[in-house]
PDB file of C-alpha atoms in Angstrom:
ATOM      1  CA  MET A  16       0.096   0.334   0.058  1.00 84.00           C
ATOM      2  CA  GLU A  17       1.324   3.352  -0.514  1.00 88.00           C
ATOM      3  CA  ILE A  18       2.286   5.984   2.161  1.00 85.00           C
ATOM      4  CA  LYS A  19      -0.715   8.126   1.592  1.00 83.00           C
ATOM      5  CA  ASP A  20      -2.994   5.429   1.364  1.00 84.00           C
ATOM      6  CA  ILE A  21      -2.677   4.147   5.204  1.00 83.00           C
ATOM      7  CA  PRO A  22      -5.872   4.048   6.554  1.00 80.00           C
ATOM      8  CA  GLN A  23      -6.245   7.184   9.689  1.00 86.00           C
ATOM      9  CA  ASP A  24      -9.780   6.154  11.261  1.00 80.00           C
ATOM     10  CA  ASP A  25      -8.423   7.204  14.962  1.00 81.00           C
ATOM     11  CA  SER A  26      -9.104   3.806  16.422  1.00 78.00           C
ATOM     12  CA  GLU A  27     -10.295   3.939  19.793  1.00 77.00           C
ATOM     13  CA  SER A  28      -8.232   0.823  20.767  1.00 74.00           C
ATOM     14  CA  TYR A  29      -4.782   3.198  20.272  1.00 76.00           C
ATOM     15  CA  HIS A  30      -6.276   5.364  22.834  1.00 77.00           C
ATOM     16  CA  GLY A  31      -4.785   8.248  20.758  1.00 81.00           C
ATOM     17  CA  HIS A  32      -1.327   6.840  20.104  1.00 84.00           C
ATOM     18  CA  LEU A  33      -0.206   6.177  16.572  1.00 86.00           C
ATOM     19  CA  ILE A  34       1.444   2.718  15.058  1.00 81.00           C
ATOM     20  CA  VAL A  35       4.185   2.231  12.312  1.00 88.00           C
ATOM     21  CA  ILE A  36       2.914   0.887   9.230  1.00 82.00           C
ATOM     22  CA  TYR A  37       4.877   0.071   6.389  1.00 90.00           C
ATOM     23  CA  GLY A  38       3.989   1.356   2.923  1.00 89.00           C
ATOM     24  CA  THR A  39       5.505   2.235  -0.265  1.00 92.00           C
ATOM     25  CA  ARG A  40       6.575   5.912  -1.911  1.00 90.00           C
ATOM     26  CA  ASP A  41       8.446   5.451  -5.490  1.00 90.00           C
ATOM     27  CA  GLY A  42       8.453   1.619  -5.164  1.00 89.00           C
ATOM     28  CA  ARG A  43      10.609   1.822  -1.919  1.00 92.00           C
ATOM     29  CA  TYR A  44       9.396   0.716   1.343  1.00 93.00           C
ATOM     30  CA  GLU A  45       8.971   3.145   3.928  1.00 92.00           C
ATOM     31  CA  ALA A  46       7.389   3.444   7.517  1.00 91.00           C
ATOM     32  CA  GLY A  47       4.453   5.278   7.834  1.00 87.00           C
ATOM     33  CA  THR A  48       2.210   6.191  10.826  1.00 87.00           C
ATOM     34  CA  SER A  49      -1.328   5.144  11.189  1.00 86.00           C
ATOM     35  CA  SER A  50      -4.141   5.884  13.706  1.00 84.00           C
ATOM     36  CA  GLY A  51      -6.026   2.923  13.131  1.00 80.00           C
ATOM     37  CA  TRP A  52      -8.608   1.658  10.796  1.00 80.00           C
ATOM     38  CA  GLN A  53     -12.329   0.188  11.129  1.00 84.00           C
ATOM     39  CA  ASP A  54     -11.305  -3.016  10.002  1.00 83.00           C
ATOM     40  CA  GLU A  55      -8.908  -3.848  12.678  1.00 82.00           C
ATOM     41  CA  ALA A  56     -10.439  -2.177  15.206  1.00 83.00           C
ATOM     42  CA  TYR A  57     -13.440  -4.564  14.654  1.00 90.00           C
ATOM     43  CA  ALA A  58     -11.307  -7.522  14.752  1.00 89.00           C
ATOM     44  CA  THR A  59      -9.587  -6.230  18.041  1.00 86.00           C
ATOM     45  CA  GLU A  60     -13.183  -5.482  19.755  1.00 89.00           C
ATOM     46  CA  MET A  61     -14.250  -9.409  18.740  1.00 94.00           C
ATOM     47  CA  ALA A  62     -10.958 -10.933  20.268  1.00 93.00           C
ATOM     48  CA  VAL A  63     -11.260  -8.917  23.300  1.00 92.00           C
ATOM     49  CA  CYS A  64     -14.602 -10.048  23.813  1.00 95.00           C
ATOM     50  CA  GLU A  65     -13.615 -13.624  23.328  1.00 96.00           C
ATOM     51  CA  LEU A  66     -11.067 -12.907  26.128  1.00 95.00           C
ATOM     52  CA  ASP A  67     -13.490 -11.577  28.283  1.00 96.00           C
ATOM     53  CA  ALA A  68     -16.021 -14.555  27.645  1.00 97.00           C
ATOM     54  CA  GLN A  69     -12.959 -17.030  28.878  1.00 97.00           C
ATOM     55  CA  THR A  70     -12.203 -15.182  31.986  1.00 97.00           C
ATOM     56  CA  GLN A  71     -16.012 -15.443  33.105  1.00 97.00           C
ATOM     57  CA  THR A  72     -16.077 -19.072  31.624  1.00 97.00           C
ATOM     58  CA  ALA A  73     -12.960 -19.437  34.043  1.00 97.00           C
ATOM     59  CA  ARG A  74     -14.587 -17.420  36.997  1.00 97.00           C
ATOM     60  CA  LYS A  75     -17.385 -20.059  37.256  1.00 97.00           C
ATOM     61  CA  ALA A  76     -15.390 -23.098  36.948  1.00 97.00           C
ATOM     62  CA  VAL A  77     -13.289 -21.811  39.832  1.00 97.00           C
ATOM     63  CA  GLU A  78     -16.887 -20.873  41.748  1.00 96.00           C
ATOM     64  CA  LYS A  79     -17.843 -24.469  40.970  1.00 97.00           C
ATOM     65  CA  GLY A  80     -14.856 -25.810  42.691  1.00 96.00           C
ATOM     66  CA  GLU A  81     -13.248 -27.507  39.353  1.00 97.00           C
ATOM     67  CA  TYR A  82     -10.201 -25.047  39.165  1.00 98.00           C
ATOM     68  CA  SER A  83      -8.329 -22.898  41.521  1.00 98.00           C
ATOM     69  CA  PRO A  84      -8.241 -18.860  41.825  1.00 98.00           C
ATOM     70  CA  LEU A  85      -4.846 -19.271  39.586  1.00 98.00           C
ATOM     71  CA  TYR A  86      -6.533 -20.999  36.640  1.00 98.00           C
ATOM     72  CA  TYR A  87      -9.288 -17.524  36.467  1.00 98.00           C
ATOM     73  CA  HIS A  88      -6.299 -15.081  37.061  1.00 98.00           C
ATOM     74  CA  MET A  89      -4.682 -16.477  33.995  1.00 97.00           C
ATOM     75  CA  PHE A  90      -6.994 -15.562  31.531  1.00 97.00           C
ATOM     76  CA  ARG A  91      -8.252 -12.447  33.824  1.00 96.00           C
ATOM     77  CA  CYS A  92      -4.234 -11.334  33.052  1.00 96.00           C
ATOM     78  CA  ARG A  93      -4.556 -12.369  29.376  1.00 96.00           C
ATOM     79  CA  TYR A  94      -2.242 -15.335  29.757  1.00 97.00           C
ATOM     80  CA  ASP A  95      -2.010 -18.718  28.699  1.00 97.00           C
ATOM     81  CA  GLU A  96      -0.409 -21.632  30.098  1.00 97.00           C
ATOM     82  CA  THR A  97       3.084 -21.225  28.325  1.00 98.00           C
ATOM     83  CA  GLY A  98       2.839 -17.578  28.877  1.00 98.00           C
ATOM     84  CA  LEU A  99       2.257 -17.691  33.015  1.00 98.00           C
ATOM     85  CA  ALA A 100       4.493 -20.223  33.451  1.00 98.00           C
ATOM     86  CA  MET A 101       7.499 -18.640  32.041  1.00 98.00           C
ATOM     87  CA  ALA A 102       6.202 -15.327  33.818  1.00 98.00           C
ATOM     88  CA  ALA A 103       6.443 -17.109  37.196  1.00 98.00           C
ATOM     89  CA  GLY A 104       9.477 -19.465  36.841  1.00 97.00           C
ATOM     90  CA  VAL A 105       7.734 -22.467  36.910  1.00 98.00           C
ATOM     91  CA  TRP A 106       7.270 -25.602  34.884  1.00 98.00           C
ATOM     92  CA  LYS A 107       4.013 -25.909  32.990  1.00 98.00           C
ATOM     93  CA  TRP A 108       3.313 -29.135  34.470  1.00 98.00           C
ATOM     94  CA  GLN A 109       3.750 -27.838  37.747  1.00 98.00           C
ATOM     95  CA  LEU A 110       1.202 -24.957  36.673  1.00 98.00           C
ATOM     96  CA  ARG A 111      -1.206 -27.358  35.437  1.00 98.00           C
ATOM     97  CA  ARG A 112      -0.933 -29.070  39.019  1.00 98.00           C
ATOM     98  CA  HIS A 113      -1.587 -25.956  40.802  1.00 98.00           C
ATOM     99  CA  PHE A 114      -4.902 -25.367  38.839  1.00 98.00           C
ATOM    100  CA  ARG A 115      -6.215 -28.078  41.147  1.00 98.00           C
ATOM    101  CA  PRO A 116      -7.907 -26.288  44.307  1.00 98.00           C
ATOM    102  CA  GLU A 117      -6.622 -29.178  46.659  1.00 98.00           C
ATOM    103  CA  VAL A 118      -3.267 -28.622  45.369  1.00 98.00           C
ATOM    104  CA  PHE A 119      -3.076 -24.704  45.178  1.00 98.00           C
ATOM    105  CA  ALA A 120      -4.325 -24.766  48.816  1.00 97.00           C
ATOM    106  CA  LYS A 121      -1.176 -26.007  49.988  1.00 98.00           C
ATOM    107  CA  LEU A 122       1.298 -24.150  47.866  1.00 98.00           C
ATOM    108  CA  PRO A 123       3.980 -22.259  49.932  1.00 98.00           C
ATOM    109  CA  ALA A 124       4.094 -18.675  50.160  1.00 97.00           C
ATOM    110  CA  LYS A 125       6.963 -18.012  47.904  1.00 98.00           C
ATOM    111  CA  THR A 126       5.236 -20.307  44.938  1.00 98.00           C
ATOM    112  CA  LEU A 127       2.251 -17.535  45.497  1.00 98.00           C
ATOM    113  CA  GLN A 128       4.275 -14.738  45.395  1.00 98.00           C
ATOM    114  CA  LYS A 129       5.614 -15.855  41.685  1.00 98.00           C
ATOM    115  CA  TYR A 130       1.757 -16.170  40.668  1.00 98.00           C
ATOM    116  CA  ALA A 131       0.811 -12.848  42.521  1.00 98.00           C
ATOM    117  CA  ASP A 132       3.841 -10.824  40.888  1.00 98.00           C
ATOM    118  CA  ALA A 133       3.346 -12.373  37.501  1.00 98.00           C
ATOM    119  CA  CYS A 134      -0.344 -11.217  37.494  1.00 97.00           C
ATOM    120  CA  GLN A 135       0.819  -7.913  39.425  1.00 97.00           C
ATOM    121  CA  ILE A 136      -1.611  -8.468  42.262  1.00 97.00           C
ATOM    122  CA  SER A 137      -0.979  -9.268  46.065  1.00 97.00           C
ATOM    123  CA  ILE A 138      -1.416 -13.021  47.147  1.00 97.00           C
ATOM    124  CA  ASP A 139      -4.613 -12.053  48.992  1.00 97.00           C
ATOM    125  CA  ASP A 140      -5.887 -10.951  45.821  1.00 97.00           C
ATOM    126  CA  LEU A 141      -4.645 -14.261  44.123  1.00 97.00           C
ATOM    127  CA  LYS A 142      -6.712 -16.628  46.377  1.00 96.00           C
ATOM    128  CA  GLN A 143     -10.047 -14.518  45.122  1.00 93.00           C
ATOM    129  CA  THR A 144     -11.767 -14.378  41.843  1.00 88.00           C
ATOM    130  CA  ASN A 145     -13.818 -10.833  42.851  1.00 82.00           C
ATOM    131  CA  ILE A 146     -11.339  -8.415  41.333  1.00 69.00           C
TER     132      ILE A 146
END
């Protein structure tokens, strides 16, 4: 796309910021900026709605006792299993084990702190789903 054709639709998801988009000018690639465009804004909105639905599903599963609160916080903080395990410095198999309520209830403070730090919340908040 030509630099002059880069959309400037003032996307709300950009919060007033601009992003770099590469386009062409005189047959050469060059960096330009965009304030967003409608198609991308729609796709972003749909993705956020899906993430919110997954978070609510996780909350309900925790309330039913199927998973520990850690499972809810993983979705709330927009992590997947690999991302949260890496951020907390634990193995993925350990993380999955910590999703079990009976195992989570016995975790030492040091391990809980790793998860709390990854989610940027307190240990007390980590143990709840009403944030």
